[in-house]
CSV table of C-alpha atoms in Angstrom, one decimal:
chain,number,residue,atom,x,y,z
W,1,SER,CA,-5.1,-14.6,6.6
W,2,THR,CA,-6.5,-14.6,10.4
W,3,GLY,CA,-10.1,-13.2,11.1
W,4,LEU,CA,-11.7,-13.9,7.8
W,5,LYS,CA,-16.0,-13.3,8.7
W,6,THR,CA,-19.1,-12.2,6.8
W,7,ARG,CA,-20.4,-9.4,8.3
W,8,SER,CA,-23.4,-6.9,6.6
W,9,LEU,CA,-23.1,-3.4,6.3
W,10,THR,CA,-25.2,-0.8,7.4
W,11,MET,CA,-26.3,2.2,4.6
W,12,ILE,CA,-26.3,6.0,5.5
W,13,GLU,CA,-26.2,9.6,3.8
W,14,SER,CA,-23.3,11.3,4.1
W,15,THR,CA,-21.5,14.6,1.6
W,16,GLN,CA,-18.1,13.4,0.7
W,17,LYS,CA,-16.0,15.6,1.8
W,18,PRO,CA,-14.2,18.3,-2.0
W,19,PRO,CA,-11.3,16.5,-3.6
W,20,ILE,CA,-8.1,17.5,-2.4
W,21,THR,CA,-5.1,18.8,-4.9
W,22,ALA,CA,-1.9,18.4,-4.2
W,23,SER,CA,1.8,19.1,-5.5
W,24,PHE,CA,3.1,15.1,-4.7
W,25,CYS,CA,2.4,13.0,-3.0
W,26,SER,CA,2.9,12.8,0.6
W,27,SER,CA,1.4,11.7,4.0
W,28,GLY,CA,-3.2,12.8,3.6
W,29,MET,CA,-2.3,14.2,0.1
W,30,GLY,CA,-4.6,13.6,-3.4
W,31,VAL,CA,-4.6,13.4,-6.4
W,32,VAL,CA,-5.6,10.2,-9.0
W,33,SER,CA,-5.4,6.3,-9.8
W,34,THR,CA,-7.3,3.8,-11.8
W,35,SER,CA,-10.2,3.4,-14.6
W,36,SER,CA,-12.5,1.8,-17.5
W,37,THR,CA,-15.5,3.0,-17.9
W,38,PRO,CA,-16.9,5.6,-15.2
W,39,ALA,CA,-20.8,5.7,-13.7
W,40,ALA,CA,-22.1,9.1,-14.8
W,41,SER,CA,-20.9,11.6,-11.2
W,42,VAL,CA,-17.2,10.3,-11.9
W,43,THR,CA,-13.9,13.3,-13.0
W,44,MET,CA,-11.7,12.0,-14.6
W,45,PRO,CA,-8.5,14.1,-15.3
W,46,SER,CA,-7.0,13.8,-18.4
W,47,SER,CA,-3.2,11.5,-18.5
W,48,PRO,CA,-0.4,13.1,-18.8
W,49,GLY,CA,2.3,10.4,-20.0
W,50,LEU,CA,5.0,11.7,-17.8
W,51,LYS,CA,7.8,9.1,-16.7
W,52,SER,CA,8.1,9.7,-12.7
W,53,PRO,CA,5.0,9.3,-11.0
W,54,ALA,CA,6.5,11.6,-8.7
W,55,LYS,CA,6.8,14.8,-11.9
W,56,VAL,CA,2.6,13.3,-12.5
W,57,ALA,CA,1.4,14.1,-9.4
W,58,ALA,CA,3.4,17.4,-9.3
W,59,ALA,CA,3.0,18.4,-13.4
W,60,ALA,CA,-0.9,17.7,-11.9
W,61,ALA,CA,-1.4,19.8,-9.0
W,62,THR,CA,-0.4,22.3,-11.8
W,63,ARG,CA,-3.5,22.1,-14.5
W,64,PRO,CA,-6.9,23.3,-13.3
W,65,PRO,CA,-9.6,21.3,-12.8
W,66,SER,CA,-11.7,20.8,-15.7
W,67,PRO,CA,-15.1,21.7,-15.5
W,68,SER,CA,-17.7,19.2,-15.2
W,69,THR,CA,-21.5,19.8,-15.3
W,70,ALA,CA,-21.0,15.6,-13.0
W,71,GLN,CA,-19.6,16.1,-10.6
W,72,ALA,CA,-21.6,20.2,-9.5
W,73,THR,CA,-24.7,18.7,-9.8
W,74,ALA,CA,-24.0,14.5,-9.4
W,75,PRO,CA,-26.2,13.5,-5.6
W,76,ALA,CA,-23.6,12.3,-3.1
W,77,PRO,CA,-22.7,9.1,-2.8
W,78,ALA,CA,-24.2,6.6,-0.2
W,79,THR,CA,-20.8,6.1,2.5
W,80,PRO,CA,-21.3,2.1,4.0
W,81,VAL,CA,-20.0,1.8,7.8
W,82,LEU,CA,-17.7,-1.0,8.7
W,83,ALA,CA,-19.1,-2.5,11.5
W,84,PRO,CA,-16.4,-4.2,13.2
W,85,PRO,CA,-13.6,-6.0,12.7
W,86,ALA,CA,-12.7,-9.5,12.8
W,87,THR,CA,-8.8,-8.3,14.1
W,88,THR,CA,-7.7,-7.1,16.6
W,89,PRO,CA,-3.8,-6.1,16.7
W,90,GLU,CA,-1.3,-8.5,17.8
W,91,ALA,CA,0.3,-8.2,21.0
W,92,PRO,CA,4.0,-7.0,20.9
W,93,ALA,CA,7.2,-9.5,21.4
W,94,PRO,CA,8.0,-9.8,24.7
W,95,ASP,CA,9.9,-7.3,26.2
W,96,PHE,CA,9.9,-5.0,23.6
W,97,VAL,CA,9.6,-1.6,23.8
W,98,PRO,CA,9.9,0.8,20.5
W,99,ALA,CA,12.9,3.9,20.9
W,100,ALA,CA,11.7,7.3,21.1
W,101,ARG,CA,10.3,9.0,17.7
W,102,THR,CA,9.4,5.4,15.9
W,103,ARG,CA,6.4,5.3,14.2
W,104,PRO,CA,3.1,3.8,15.7
W,105,ASN,CA,3.0,0.1,13.9
W,106,ILE,CA,-0.3,1.3,12.3
W,107,THR,CA,-0.2,3.7,10.3
W,108,SER,CA,-3.0,6.6,11.2
W,109,LEU,CA,-5.2,7.2,7.8
W,110,PRO,CA,-4.4,11.0,7.3
W,111,ASP,CA,-1.1,9.7,7.5
W,112,PHE,CA,-1.6,7.3,4.7
W,113,PHE,CA,0.3,8.1,1.6
W,114,VAL,CA,-1.5,8.8,-1.1
W,115,VAL,CA,-1.1,8.3,-5.2
W,116,ASN,CA,-2.1,9.3,-8.0
W,117,ILE,CA,-1.8,9.6,-12.0
W,118,GLY,CA,-3.1,13.8,-11.3
W,119,ALA,CA,-4.6,16.7,-8.6
W,120,GLU,CA,-7.9,15.2,-8.6
W,121,TYR,CA,-9.6,11.8,-7.7
W,122,PRO,CA,-13.1,10.3,-8.4
W,123,ARG,CA,-16.2,11.5,-6.7
W,124,ILE,CA,-18.3,7.5,-7.3
W,125,ASP,CA,-22.0,7.0,-7.5
W,126,LEU,CA,-22.6,4.1,-5.6
W,127,ALA,CA,-25.5,2.8,-6.4
W,128,ARG,CA,-24.3,2.9,-9.9
W,129,TRP,CA,-20.9,1.7,-9.3
W,130,ARG,CA,-20.6,-1.8,-10.7
W,131,LEU,CA,-17.3,-4.0,-10.1
W,132,GLU,CA,-17.7,-5.5,-14.0
W,133,VAL,CA,-15.7,-9.3,-14.7
W,134,LYS,CA,-14.6,-9.2,-18.9
W,135,GLY,CA,-12.9,-11.8,-20.6
W,136,LEU,CA,-12.4,-15.0,-20.8
W,137,VAL,CA,-15.4,-16.5,-18.6
W,138,GLU,CA,-18.7,-18.6,-18.7
W,139,GLN,CA,-20.4,-15.9,-16.7
W,140,PRO,CA,-19.5,-12.4,-17.4
W,141,LEU,CA,-20.4,-10.0,-14.1
W,142,ALA,CA,-21.6,-6.8,-12.7
W,143,LEU,CA,-21.3,-6.7,-9.4
W,144,THR,CA,-23.7,-4.2,-7.3
W,145,PHE,CA,-21.3,-3.3,-3.7
W,146,GLU,CA,-23.8,-4.9,-2.2
W,147,GLU,CA,-23.3,-8.6,-4.1
W,148,LEU,CA,-19.5,-7.2,-3.5
W,149,LEU,CA,-20.5,-7.4,0.7
W,150,ALA,CA,-22.1,-10.9,0.6
W,151,LEU,CA,-18.8,-13.1,0.0
W,152,PRO,CA,-16.1,-14.2,2.8
W,153,ARG,CA,-14.5,-10.9,4.1
W,154,VAL,CA,-11.0,-11.2,5.3
W,155,ASP,CA,-9.4,-7.8,7.6
W,156,ILE,CA,-6.5,-8.4,8.0
W,157,TYR,CA,-3.5,-5.6,8.7
W,158,GLY,CA,-0.7,-5.1,6.0
W,159,THR,CA,2.0,-3.3,5.0
W,160,LEU,CA,1.6,-0.9,1.5
W,161,GLU,CA,5.0,0.8,0.3
W,162,CYS,CA,4.5,3.3,-3.2
W,163,ILE,CA,7.9,1.9,-5.7
W,164,SER,CA,8.5,6.0,-6.4
W,165,ASN,CA,9.4,6.1,-1.8
W,166,GLU,CA,13.2,6.5,-1.1
W,167,VAL,CA,15.6,5.0,0.7
W,168,GLY,CA,14.3,6.0,3.8
W,169,GLY,CA,11.0,7.7,2.3
W,170,ARG,CA,7.4,8.1,4.3
W,171,LEU,CA,5.3,7.0,1.7
W,172,ILE,CA,4.9,3.6,3.1
W,173,GLY,CA,2.2,2.9,5.9
W,174,THR,CA,0.1,0.1,7.3
W,175,THR,CA,-3.1,-0.8,8.3
W,176,LEU,CA,-6.0,-3.0,9.0
W,177,PHE,CA,-7.2,-4.5,5.3
W,178,SER,CA,-11.1,-5.0,4.6
W,179,ALA,CA,-11.8,-7.2,2.1
W,180,ALA,CA,-13.4,-9.7,0.0
W,181,ARG,CA,-10.4,-12.7,-2.0
W,182,MET,CA,-10.6,-11.4,-5.6
W,183,ALA,CA,-10.4,-15.2,-6.5
W,184,ASP,CA,-13.9,-15.4,-4.5
W,185,VAL,CA,-14.9,-13.2,-6.9
W,186,LEU,CA,-12.7,-14.7,-10.2
W,187,ARG,CA,-14.2,-17.4,-9.6
W,188,LEU,CA,-17.9,-15.9,-10.1
W,189,ALA,CA,-17.6,-15.7,-13.8
W,190,ARG,CA,-15.9,-18.9,-13.8
W,191,PRO,CA,-12.9,-18.8,-16.0
W,192,GLN,CA,-12.2,-20.0,-18.9
W,193,GLY,CA,-9.4,-21.8,-21.6
W,194,GLN,CA,-6.1,-20.3,-21.0
W,195,VAL,CA,-6.2,-17.1,-18.8
W,196,ALA,CA,-2.4,-15.1,-18.1
W,197,GLU,CA,-3.0,-11.8,-15.6
W,198,VAL,CA,-5.9,-10.4,-15.1
W,199,VAL,CA,-5.7,-6.3,-15.8
W,200,MET,CA,-7.8,-4.2,-13.7
W,201,TYR,CA,-9.2,-1.0,-14.7
W,202,ALA,CA,-9.9,1.9,-12.1
W,203,ALA,CA,-11.6,5.3,-12.4
W,204,ASP,CA,-9.0,7.5,-13.3
W,205,ARG,CA,-7.8,6.0,-16.6
W,206,TYR,CA,-5.0,3.9,-14.7
W,207,SER,CA,-5.1,0.3,-14.9
W,208,GLU,CA,-2.5,-2.9,-14.5
W,209,SER,CA,-2.4,-6.4,-14.4
W,210,MET,CA,-1.0,-9.1,-12.6
W,211,PRO,CA,-0.6,-13.2,-13.1
W,212,PHE,CA,-3.3,-14.7,-12.7
W,213,ASP,CA,-2.6,-17.8,-11.2
W,214,LYS,CA,-1.7,-14.2,-7.9
W,215,ALA,CA,-4.9,-12.9,-8.8
W,216,LEU,CA,-5.8,-16.3,-7.2
W,217,HIS,CA,-3.9,-16.4,-4.2
W,218,GLU,CA,-5.1,-15.8,-1.2
W,219,ASP,CA,-3.7,-12.7,0.3
W,220,THR,CA,-4.8,-10.9,-3.2
W,221,LEU,CA,-7.8,-8.4,-2.0
W,222,LEU,CA,-10.0,-6.3,-3.3
W,223,VAL,CA,-10.5,-3.6,-0.5
W,224,TYR,CA,-12.8,-2.3,0.3
W,225,GLY,CA,-11.9,-0.5,3.8
W,226,MET,CA,-9.0,0.5,6.0
W,227,GLY,CA,-7.8,1.2,9.3
W,228,GLY,CA,-12.0,-0.3,10.4
W,229,HIS,CA,-13.9,1.9,8.7
W,230,ILE,CA,-14.7,2.2,4.9
W,231,LEU,CA,-12.6,3.8,2.0
W,232,GLN,CA,-12.4,7.0,1.8
W,233,PRO,CA,-12.0,9.1,-1.7
W,234,GLU,CA,-8.8,9.6,-1.6
W,235,HIS,CA,-7.9,5.8,-0.7
W,236,GLY,CA,-10.4,4.6,-3.2
W,237,TYR,CA,-13.4,5.0,-2.5
W,238,PRO,CA,-15.6,2.5,-3.7
W,239,LEU,CA,-12.8,-0.1,-4.3
W,240,ARG,CA,-9.3,-0.5,-4.4
W,241,VAL,CA,-6.4,-3.9,-4.4
W,242,TYR,CA,-4.0,-4.4,-2.5
W,243,ASN,CA,-1.1,-7.1,-4.2
W,244,PRO,CA,0.8,-7.4,-1.3
W,245,ASN,CA,4.0,-8.2,-2.1
W,246,HIS,CA,4.2,-6.1,-5.0
W,247,TYR,CA,4.8,-2.6,-4.7
W,248,GLY,CA,1.8,0.2,-5.1
W,249,MET,CA,1.8,0.6,-8.3
W,250,LYS,CA,0.0,-2.6,-8.5
W,251,GLY,CA,-3.1,-2.1,-6.7
W,252,PRO,CA,-5.5,0.1,-8.7
W,253,LYS,CA,-7.6,2.5,-6.6
W,254,TRP,CA,-11.1,3.1,-8.0
W,255,LEU,CA,-11.6,0.1,-9.5
W,256,THR,CA,-14.2,-0.5,-12.2
W,257,ARG,CA,-13.3,-3.5,-14.3
W,258,LEU,CA,-11.2,-6.7,-14.2
W,259,GLU,CA,-10.6,-8.6,-17.2
W,260,LEU,CA,-9.0,-12.1,-18.2
W,261,VAL,CA,-7.3,-11.9,-20.2
W,262,ALA,CA,-4.6,-14.6,-22.6
W,263,GLU,CA,-1.7,-13.1,-23.3
W,264,PRO,CA,0.1,-9.8,-21.2
W,265,TYR,CA,-0.7,-6.4,-20.3
W,266,THR,CA,1.0,-4.0,-20.2
W,267,GLY,CA,0.3,-1.5,-17.9
W,268,TYR,CA,0.1,2.1,-17.0
W,269,TRP,CA,3.9,2.5,-15.5
W,270,SER,CA,5.0,0.4,-17.4
W,271,ARG,CA,4.7,1.3,-20.2
W,272,LEU,CA,6.5,4.9,-19.2
W,273,GLY,CA,9.2,2.5,-18.1
W,274,TRP,CA,8.6,1.2,-15.0
W,275,ASP,CA,8.9,-2.0,-13.7
W,276,LYS,CA,6.3,-4.7,-14.6
W,277,GLU,CA,7.1,-7.3,-11.8
W,278,ALA,CA,7.7,-3.8,-9.7
W,279,ILE,CA,8.2,-6.9,-6.4
W,280,VAL,CA,9.1,-5.5,-3.5
W,281,LYS,CA,12.5,-5.0,-1.9
W,282,THR,CA,14.1,-5.1,1.3
W,283,THR,CA,14.1,-2.1,3.2
W,284,SER,CA,15.0,-0.9,6.6
W,285,VAL,CA,14.6,2.5,8.0
W,286,ILE,CA,15.9,4.5,11.1
W,287,ASP,CA,13.2,6.3,12.8
W,288,GLY,CA,14.2,9.6,14.4
W,289,ALA,CA,17.7,11.4,13.1
W,290,GLY,CA,18.8,14.3,15.5
W,291,ALA,CA,19.4,14.9,19.7
W,292,ILE,CA,19.1,11.8,20.9
W,293,ARG,CA,19.5,11.3,25.4
W,294,ASN,CA,21.6,9.4,26.8
W,295,GLN,CA,19.1,7.3,29.3
W,296,ASN,CA,21.1,5.4,33.0
W,297,GLY,CA,24.1,4.8,30.3
W,298,ILE,CA,21.7,3.5,26.7
W,299,ALA,CA,20.7,5.4,23.7
W,300,GLN,CA,17.7,3.5,22.6
W,301,ILE,CA,17.3,3.2,17.9
W,302,GLY,CA,15.3,2.6,16.5
W,303,GLY,CA,12.6,2.0,12.9
W,304,ILE,CA,11.1,-0.7,10.7
W,305,ALA,CA,11.9,-3.2,8.2
W,306,PHE,CA,10.5,-4.5,5.8
W,307,ALA,CA,10.8,-7.3,2.6
W,308,GLY,CA,6.8,-8.4,1.4
W,309,TRP,CA,6.3,-11.5,1.5
W,310,ARG,CA,9.8,-12.9,2.5
W,311,GLY,CA,9.4,-11.3,5.9
W,312,ILE,CA,12.3,-10.3,8.1
W,313,GLN,CA,15.3,-12.2,10.0
W,314,ALA,CA,16.8,-10.2,11.5
W,315,VAL,CA,17.1,-5.8,11.6
W,316,GLU,CA,22.3,-5.4,12.1
W,317,VAL,CA,23.0,-1.0,13.1
W,318,GLN,CA,26.7,-0.5,12.2
W,319,ILE,CA,27.8,3.0,14.3
W,320,ASP,CA,30.4,5.6,12.8
W,321,GLY,CA,32.0,3.0,9.9
W,322,GLY,CA,32.6,-0.1,13.1
W,323,GLU,CA,30.8,-3.6,13.4
W,324,PHE,CA,27.2,-4.1,12.3
W,325,ARG,CA,25.4,-5.4,16.1
W,326,PRO,CA,21.8,-7.1,15.9
W,327,ALA,CA,18.7,-5.1,17.3
W,328,VAL,CA,15.1,-6.7,18.9
W,329,LEU,CA,12.3,-7.8,16.4
W,330,ASP,CA,9.0,-6.6,17.1
W,331,ARG,CA,6.8,-9.1,16.6
W,332,PRO,CA,4.5,-8.0,13.0
W,333,LEU,CA,0.4,-7.2,13.1
W,334,SER,CA,0.8,-10.4,10.1
W,335,HIS,CA,2.9,-11.4,7.8
W,336,LEU,CA,1.9,-9.4,5.3
W,337,THR,CA,3.2,-6.8,7.7
W,338,TRP,CA,6.4,-4.8,8.4
W,339,VAL,CA,8.8,-5.2,11.9
W,340,ARG,CA,9.6,-2.5,14.2
W,341,TRP,CA,12.9,-2.9,15.9
W,342,ARG,CA,14.7,-1.7,18.1
W,343,TYR,CA,18.7,-1.0,19.0
W,344,ASP,CA,20.0,-0.9,22.6
W,345,TRP,CA,23.7,1.3,22.6
W,346,ARG,CA,24.9,1.2,25.6
W,347,ASN,CA,27.5,3.5,27.4
W,348,PRO,CA,27.6,6.1,24.1
W,349,PRO,CA,29.7,8.5,23.6
W,350,PRO,CA,28.4,12.3,23.9
W,351,GLY,CA,28.8,14.3,20.6
W,352,ASP,CA,28.2,13.9,16.8
W,353,HIS,CA,28.1,9.3,14.8
W,354,THR,CA,27.0,8.3,12.4
W,355,ILE,CA,24.1,5.3,12.5
W,356,VAL,CA,23.5,3.0,9.4
W,357,VAL,CA,20.6,-0.3,9.5
W,358,ARG,CA,20.3,-3.2,7.2
W,359,ALA,CA,18.0,-6.0,7.2
W,360,PHE,CA,17.9,-10.2,6.2
W,361,ASP,CA,14.4,-11.1,4.7
W,362,GLY,CA,13.3,-14.5,6.2
W,363,ASN,CA,15.7,-16.2,4.3
W,364,GLY,CA,18.9,-14.6,4.7
W,365,GLU,CA,19.1,-12.4,1.4
W,366,GLU,CA,21.1,-9.6,2.8
W,367,GLN,CA,19.7,-6.1,2.0
W,368,THR,CA,21.7,-5.2,-0.7
W,369,PRO,CA,23.8,-1.2,0.1
W,370,GLN,CA,24.3,-0.4,-3.6
W,371,PRO,CA,22.4,2.5,-3.8
W,372,ALA,CA,19.4,2.7,-6.2
W,373,PRO,CA,17.0,5.6,-7.6
W,374,PRO,CA,13.9,4.4,-6.8
W,375,HIS,CA,13.0,4.1,-11.3
W,376,PRO,CA,12.6,1.5,-13.1
W,377,ASP,CA,11.7,-1.3,-10.1
W,378,GLY,CA,12.0,0.8,-6.8
W,379,ALA,CA,15.4,2.7,-4.8
W,380,SER,CA,18.0,0.5,-2.8
W,381,GLY,CA,20.5,0.9,-0.3
W,382,TRP,CA,21.3,1.6,3.4
W,383,HIS,CA,19.4,3.7,5.4
W,384,LYS,CA,21.5,6.0,7.6
W,385,VAL,CA,21.4,8.8,9.2
W,386,HIS,CA,22.8,11.5,11.7
W,387,VAL,CA,23.1,11.6,15.8
W,388,THR,CA,23.7,13.5,18.8
W,389,ILE,CA,23.9,12.2,21.8
W,390,ALA,CA,22.6,14.4,24.6
């Protein structure tokens, strides 16, 4: 990781936004995710037990919120202010200019997707919140937020994708994560015995797990900031897990407890039939269907490609069923992010056309053309759009 630096946070008092309800997980909508024993000021919706993240969120939005005296009377938690990050975006690759309508390299927080298991997110009193570390450890922990912030800080750009994302969907985003390494916390607890997995619990009754060796990897983060700001409530305040190379279901929000166990653990969505590993598939997306202008004999087409830790080696574009041709790649913001691409279509004939994109990961493996729905292990297939050259 790059940009490591320890910084202090200043505490100020601020009123939290009221919870947002939504029909599902489009950009900026609030619904709930993760859990163990909540603080007194945490409200937790009941688990719906449906088969799909999309269906769960949609169903939850139709239920009235459970009455909660604690939620109505709880004091507003102190909202930390994140010190300036130690990392700045890397400059684009030489000669790379994104095509018109290509999404920004960094997703704004209002546009960053939110997918949870309920229609509300927990309201957490930071003064009472603790991150517990239990199980196969010599020294159980109950870390305060301040103690967590005292650990070495990591600032790194990362891409996060929902396992419910359709091919070409918007449930994917890139931001600057500010965090402590999970490994630093686990080592404080002095793991013992034959630890198989680390189980992660959160304040909305969500739970997930990861292999112990993945928890010790330097890229596995306990995130307290996104986009240069302390986490917003809908994004997991005060703490969420960034589990790179895996879909978002493997990184709980509103984290309250880590438990080291000797046997594999089946998490919330895996119990409902979703893949336990949830490793991201190679994907590539065309941004901007519809009309494309021919400017000086060139029509530019662009988008993103992502393959987790594997990275992206190449992106190719096919027009009207013809030969695939290479696109130009930007420089990724880090080894954890998507990469933007652009194809310059020279002398395009006016009228309607069909464009297809495919990517090759860093191992040279071609993105599968075989269409598959998100369930159980993520959508696949080549993205196809129709455009009109004007």
